[in-house]
Amino acid sequence: MENKLKMELEALPEPVTSFEALEAMYAQPKPVRRRKRTVVLIAAVLALLLCGMGWAKSRYGMWLLYDSYSWSDLESQVKKHDIVLPGELDGIPFLQMQVYGHVPQGGSLAQAMLNPLYKPVCVDYGFHIRDVSPDGKTESQYDKDVFGLNFGTTKNELWRYFFGIDENGKWTAWNVPGSYQTIEYKGITLQVGDTVWHYESDGRTVYTRWVHWVDEERKVAFSLNETDYTDPNRVVACAKAIIDLNS
């Protein structure tokens, strides 16, 4: 796992501007949004590690192009792909969306914005949390993601790199023995499996359950995940609910 992470880190583009410049470029009024700008490249690392490792020989990086807490902004992205998404999944509301741009290894943010090789959309379902100290003097704001939904066109061959799908159509990024399985639903094959990530800093081990599928009619690939899950069937049921909306 550590070697794979190092490989993906090396594949990330080197920023041509400082983090301060990026933060200023994307700054928004909400404190939590300014906070999230400082982890642009970290988000790219995680997305590449969990969604894209193990398939392509070529190397790509990924830049965050923009994000939004607006449902109408998500709808504009959804319409481009001729799909429908729910406003909530199993009672968990839409939280935010992000659009990423793939570039060759070493590609700049400007290149990702002007000429991206692939543009997946990532959607978070969860809650915006506001914690206030018992004395009421301090507060912190952050996002608590429950479900992560990614989608992107299959008309561009780079979809396989982002979603970790090999030339035979099999999802390759699962790494928990015995977790991989396939489920047939309404003529669509759901590929289900777990990934595990160990945080050395605090000794925490995090399991994430994934469901991958392709809407062949609309030429759109999907992946849905839930981290620290307690019910292994919950994310599968949510994937089926999305398929039902698009049937």
Tab-separated table of C-alpha atoms in Angstrom:
chain	number	residue	atom	x	y	z
A	1	MET	CA	0.000	0.000	0.000
A	2	GLU	CA	2.802	2.435	0.901
A	3	ASN	CA	4.567	1.784	-2.404
A	4	LYS	CA	1.350	2.374	-4.335
A	5	LEU	CA	0.801	5.640	-2.483
A	6	LYS	CA	4.324	6.774	-3.338
A	7	MET	CA	3.691	5.964	-7.004
A	8	GLU	CA	0.489	7.980	-7.018
A	9	LEU	CA	2.158	10.877	-5.220
A	10	GLU	CA	4.841	10.945	-7.904
A	11	ALA	CA	2.128	11.014	-10.565
A	12	LEU	CA	0.514	14.140	-9.150
A	13	PRO	CA	1.232	17.412	-10.967
A	14	GLU	CA	3.631	19.781	-9.309
A	15	PRO	CA	1.820	23.014	-8.472
A	16	VAL	CA	2.995	26.041	-10.409
A	17	THR	CA	1.607	28.383	-7.772
A	18	SER	CA	1.838	28.379	-4.012
A	19	PHE	CA	-0.852	27.035	-1.736
A	20	GLU	CA	-1.462	30.633	-0.655
A	21	ALA	CA	-2.181	31.616	-4.254
A	22	LEU	CA	-4.499	28.667	-4.730
A	23	GLU	CA	-6.299	29.480	-1.527
A	24	ALA	CA	-6.810	33.069	-2.615
A	25	MET	CA	-8.047	31.934	-6.022
A	26	TYR	CA	-10.727	29.689	-4.564
A	27	ALA	CA	-11.554	31.607	-1.371
A	28	GLN	CA	-15.217	31.745	-0.435
A	29	PRO	CA	-17.048	33.455	2.444
A	30	LYS	CA	-17.671	30.276	4.449
A	31	PRO	CA	-14.753	29.393	6.780
A	32	VAL	CA	-15.094	25.720	6.000
A	33	ARG	CA	-14.673	26.367	2.292
A	34	ARG	CA	-11.474	28.342	2.783
A	35	ARG	CA	-10.228	25.506	4.949
A	36	LYS	CA	-10.946	22.939	2.265
A	37	ARG	CA	-8.894	24.837	-0.340
A	38	THR	CA	-5.677	23.973	1.482
A	39	VAL	CA	-6.185	20.270	0.816
A	40	VAL	CA	-6.598	20.372	-2.964
A	41	LEU	CA	-3.667	18.080	-3.638
A	42	ILE	CA	-4.485	15.811	-0.697
A	43	ALA	CA	-7.936	15.236	-2.173
A	44	ALA	CA	-6.289	14.365	-5.467
A	45	VAL	CA	-3.999	11.853	-3.743
A	46	LEU	CA	-6.928	10.077	-2.128
A	47	ALA	CA	-9.013	10.044	-5.276
A	48	LEU	CA	-6.164	8.585	-7.310
A	49	LEU	CA	-5.252	6.060	-4.642
A	50	LEU	CA	-8.758	4.741	-4.040
A	51	CYS	CA	-10.236	5.099	-7.520
A	52	GLY	CA	-7.415	4.879	-10.015
A	53	MET	CA	-4.552	2.695	-8.850
A	54	GLY	CA	-3.551	-0.479	-10.607
A	55	TRP	CA	-4.763	0.074	-14.158
A	56	ALA	CA	-2.864	2.436	-16.454
A	57	LYS	CA	0.843	2.431	-17.248
A	58	SER	CA	0.707	6.158	-18.007
A	59	ARG	CA	0.756	8.639	-15.161
A	60	TYR	CA	-1.782	11.362	-14.557
A	61	GLY	CA	-2.425	13.954	-11.927
A	62	MET	CA	-5.690	15.572	-10.965
A	63	TRP	CA	-6.510	19.146	-9.986
A	64	LEU	CA	-9.644	20.404	-8.287
A	65	LEU	CA	-11.263	22.796	-10.777
A	66	TYR	CA	-14.129	23.979	-8.620
A	67	ASP	CA	-16.612	22.899	-6.011
A	68	SER	CA	-20.029	24.041	-4.870
A	69	TYR	CA	-22.584	23.501	-2.146
A	70	SER	CA	-25.362	24.406	-4.599
A	71	TRP	CA	-27.752	21.707	-5.810
A	72	SER	CA	-28.442	23.736	-8.967
A	73	ASP	CA	-24.723	23.617	-9.833
A	74	LEU	CA	-24.806	19.856	-9.492
A	75	GLU	CA	-27.912	19.682	-11.673
A	76	SER	CA	-26.066	21.484	-14.459
A	77	GLN	CA	-23.357	18.795	-14.354
A	78	VAL	CA	-25.899	15.997	-14.150
A	79	LYS	CA	-27.772	17.244	-17.231
A	80	LYS	CA	-24.583	17.077	-19.290
A	81	HIS	CA	-24.526	13.332	-18.650
A	82	ASP	CA	-28.290	12.782	-19.101
A	83	ILE	CA	-28.639	11.234	-15.659
A	84	VAL	CA	-30.707	11.841	-12.528
A	85	LEU	CA	-29.368	11.946	-8.970
A	86	PRO	CA	-31.354	11.924	-5.721
A	87	GLY	CA	-31.370	14.850	-3.327
A	88	GLU	CA	-30.550	12.418	-0.528
A	89	LEU	CA	-29.324	8.856	-0.065
A	90	ASP	CA	-30.898	6.814	2.734
A	91	GLY	CA	-31.863	10.016	4.512
A	92	ILE	CA	-28.442	11.662	4.047
A	93	PRO	CA	-28.775	14.967	2.135
A	94	PHE	CA	-26.644	16.322	-0.689
A	95	LEU	CA	-23.741	18.303	0.768
A	96	GLN	CA	-21.448	19.441	-2.043
A	97	MET	CA	-19.905	18.596	-5.401
A	98	GLN	CA	-16.450	18.879	-6.932
A	99	VAL	CA	-15.256	18.791	-10.545
A	100	TYR	CA	-11.710	17.606	-11.203
A	101	GLY	CA	-9.454	17.865	-14.252
A	102	HIS	CA	-6.941	15.203	-15.243
A	103	VAL	CA	-3.589	16.227	-16.698
A	104	PRO	CA	-0.418	14.334	-17.636
A	105	GLN	CA	2.150	13.939	-14.891
A	106	GLY	CA	3.506	17.393	-14.055
A	107	GLY	CA	0.600	19.211	-15.690
A	108	SER	CA	-0.399	22.569	-14.235
A	109	LEU	CA	-3.651	23.852	-12.813
A	110	ALA	CA	-3.991	26.124	-15.859
A	111	GLN	CA	-3.740	23.092	-18.136
A	112	ALA	CA	-6.363	21.265	-16.107
A	113	MET	CA	-8.712	24.224	-16.376
A	114	LEU	CA	-8.194	24.957	-20.064
A	115	ASN	CA	-7.592	21.515	-21.536
A	116	PRO	CA	-8.435	18.702	-19.083
A	117	LEU	CA	-7.966	15.170	-20.341
A	118	TYR	CA	-10.889	13.927	-18.238
A	119	LYS	CA	-13.423	15.658	-15.955
A	120	PRO	CA	-15.045	13.433	-13.345
A	121	VAL	CA	-17.624	14.805	-10.934
A	122	CYS	CA	-17.553	13.875	-7.248
A	123	VAL	CA	-20.598	14.345	-5.025
A	124	ASP	CA	-20.687	14.241	-1.238
A	125	TYR	CA	-23.773	13.379	0.764
A	126	GLY	CA	-23.444	14.386	4.399
A	127	PHE	CA	-23.748	17.243	6.868
A	128	HIS	CA	-22.172	20.591	7.626
A	129	ILE	CA	-21.262	20.488	11.314
A	130	ARG	CA	-20.965	23.503	13.592
A	131	ASP	CA	-19.459	22.718	16.977
A	132	VAL	CA	-19.584	25.303	19.748
A	133	SER	CA	-17.515	24.965	22.904
A	134	PRO	CA	-19.404	24.516	26.207
A	135	ASP	CA	-18.589	28.089	27.202
A	136	GLY	CA	-19.821	29.377	23.844
A	137	LYS	CA	-16.590	31.255	23.145
A	138	THR	CA	-15.200	29.170	20.281
A	139	GLU	CA	-16.664	27.238	17.402
A	140	SER	CA	-15.461	25.020	14.585
A	141	GLN	CA	-17.078	24.218	11.279
A	142	TYR	CA	-16.456	21.199	9.107
A	143	ASP	CA	-18.127	18.818	6.689
A	144	LYS	CA	-19.019	15.264	7.655
A	145	ASP	CA	-19.260	13.133	4.522
A	146	VAL	CA	-21.279	9.915	4.682
A	147	PHE	CA	-21.531	8.845	1.036
A	148	GLY	CA	-19.219	9.726	-1.845
A	149	LEU	CA	-20.577	9.420	-5.381
A	150	ASN	CA	-18.342	9.778	-8.441
A	151	PHE	CA	-19.483	9.788	-12.052
A	152	GLY	CA	-17.979	10.437	-15.461
A	153	THR	CA	-18.382	9.628	-19.121
A	154	THR	CA	-17.113	6.357	-20.588
A	155	LYS	CA	-16.719	7.961	-24.022
A	156	ASN	CA	-13.215	8.950	-22.915
A	157	GLU	CA	-10.914	5.991	-22.281
A	158	LEU	CA	-9.432	7.696	-19.227
A	159	TRP	CA	-12.570	6.744	-17.313
A	160	ARG	CA	-10.857	3.402	-16.709
A	161	TYR	CA	-7.920	5.133	-15.027
A	162	PHE	CA	-10.066	7.205	-12.715
A	163	PHE	CA	-12.431	4.405	-11.711
A	164	GLY	CA	-9.756	1.681	-11.614
A	165	ILE	CA	-11.386	-0.510	-14.270
A	166	ASP	CA	-9.162	-2.836	-16.329
A	167	GLU	CA	-9.505	-3.739	-20.002
A	168	ASN	CA	-11.804	-6.623	-19.069
A	169	GLY	CA	-14.190	-4.329	-17.232
A	170	LYS	CA	-13.194	-5.450	-13.736
A	171	TRP	CA	-12.723	-3.011	-10.879
A	172	THR	CA	-9.163	-3.489	-9.620
A	173	ALA	CA	-8.730	-1.144	-6.644
A	174	TRP	CA	-10.313	-3.291	-3.915
A	175	ASN	CA	-7.700	-4.607	-1.491
A	176	VAL	CA	-9.543	-6.343	1.354
A	177	PRO	CA	-9.398	-10.136	0.838
A	178	GLY	CA	-12.794	-11.724	0.336
A	179	SER	CA	-14.646	-8.422	-0.049
A	180	TYR	CA	-15.051	-8.403	-3.844
A	181	GLN	CA	-18.318	-9.616	-5.335
A	182	THR	CA	-20.633	-8.866	-8.240
A	183	ILE	CA	-24.386	-8.356	-8.068
A	184	GLU	CA	-26.737	-8.268	-11.051
A	185	TYR	CA	-29.497	-5.664	-10.887
A	186	LYS	CA	-31.780	-4.622	-13.736
A	187	GLY	CA	-29.280	-5.820	-16.327
A	188	ILE	CA	-26.397	-3.918	-14.708
A	189	THR	CA	-23.433	-5.523	-12.959
A	190	LEU	CA	-22.589	-3.981	-9.610
A	191	GLN	CA	-18.974	-4.553	-8.551
A	192	VAL	CA	-18.707	-4.389	-4.766
A	193	GLY	CA	-15.606	-4.443	-2.593
A	194	ASP	CA	-13.682	-2.805	0.233
A	195	THR	CA	-10.542	-0.728	0.463
A	196	VAL	CA	-8.584	-0.233	3.668
A	197	TRP	CA	-6.328	2.644	4.629
A	198	HIS	CA	-4.141	2.790	7.745
A	199	TYR	CA	-3.296	6.184	9.232
A	200	GLU	CA	0.131	5.909	10.835
A	201	SER	CA	-0.272	9.240	12.632
A	202	ASP	CA	-2.997	8.031	14.983
A	203	GLY	CA	-2.951	4.276	14.380
A	204	ARG	CA	-6.402	4.350	12.814
A	205	THR	CA	-7.522	1.817	10.197
A	206	VAL	CA	-10.400	2.919	7.966
A	207	TYR	CA	-12.481	0.604	5.787
A	208	THR	CA	-14.484	1.930	2.852
A	209	ARG	CA	-17.131	-0.044	0.967
A	210	TRP	CA	-17.455	0.673	-2.757
A	211	VAL	CA	-19.976	-0.083	-5.490
A	212	HIS	CA	-19.024	0.445	-9.148
A	213	TRP	CA	-21.294	0.182	-12.155
A	214	VAL	CA	-21.712	1.465	-15.717
A	215	ASP	CA	-24.840	2.802	-17.381
A	216	GLU	CA	-24.163	1.500	-20.880
A	217	GLU	CA	-27.115	3.354	-22.410
A	218	ARG	CA	-25.933	6.764	-21.198
A	219	LYS	CA	-22.219	5.923	-21.353
A	220	VAL	CA	-21.660	6.949	-17.742
A	221	ALA	CA	-19.623	5.194	-15.052
A	222	PHE	CA	-20.494	5.477	-11.359
A	223	SER	CA	-18.835	4.641	-8.066
A	224	LEU	CA	-20.474	5.020	-4.681
A	225	ASN	CA	-18.710	4.596	-1.352
A	226	GLU	CA	-19.322	4.706	2.381
A	227	THR	CA	-16.434	4.980	4.846
A	228	ASP	CA	-16.532	3.426	8.327
A	229	TYR	CA	-19.701	1.604	7.368
A	230	THR	CA	-21.623	-0.600	9.784
A	231	ASP	CA	-24.076	-2.182	7.328
A	232	PRO	CA	-22.334	-3.645	4.240
A	233	ASN	CA	-25.622	-3.680	2.338
A	234	ARG	CA	-26.471	-0.019	2.853
A	235	VAL	CA	-24.295	1.400	0.071
A	236	VAL	CA	-25.482	-1.336	-2.300
A	237	ALA	CA	-29.102	-0.378	-1.630
A	238	CYS	CA	-28.235	3.268	-2.342
A	239	ALA	CA	-26.595	2.287	-5.639
A	240	LYS	CA	-29.736	0.419	-6.622
A	241	ALA	CA	-31.809	3.499	-5.764
A	242	ILE	CA	-29.712	5.577	-8.195
A	243	ILE	CA	-30.148	2.920	-10.888
A	244	ASP	CA	-33.898	2.962	-10.285
A	245	LEU	CA	-33.981	6.726	-10.873
A	246	ASN	CA	-32.273	6.255	-14.219
A	247	SER	CA	-34.236	3.222	-15.397
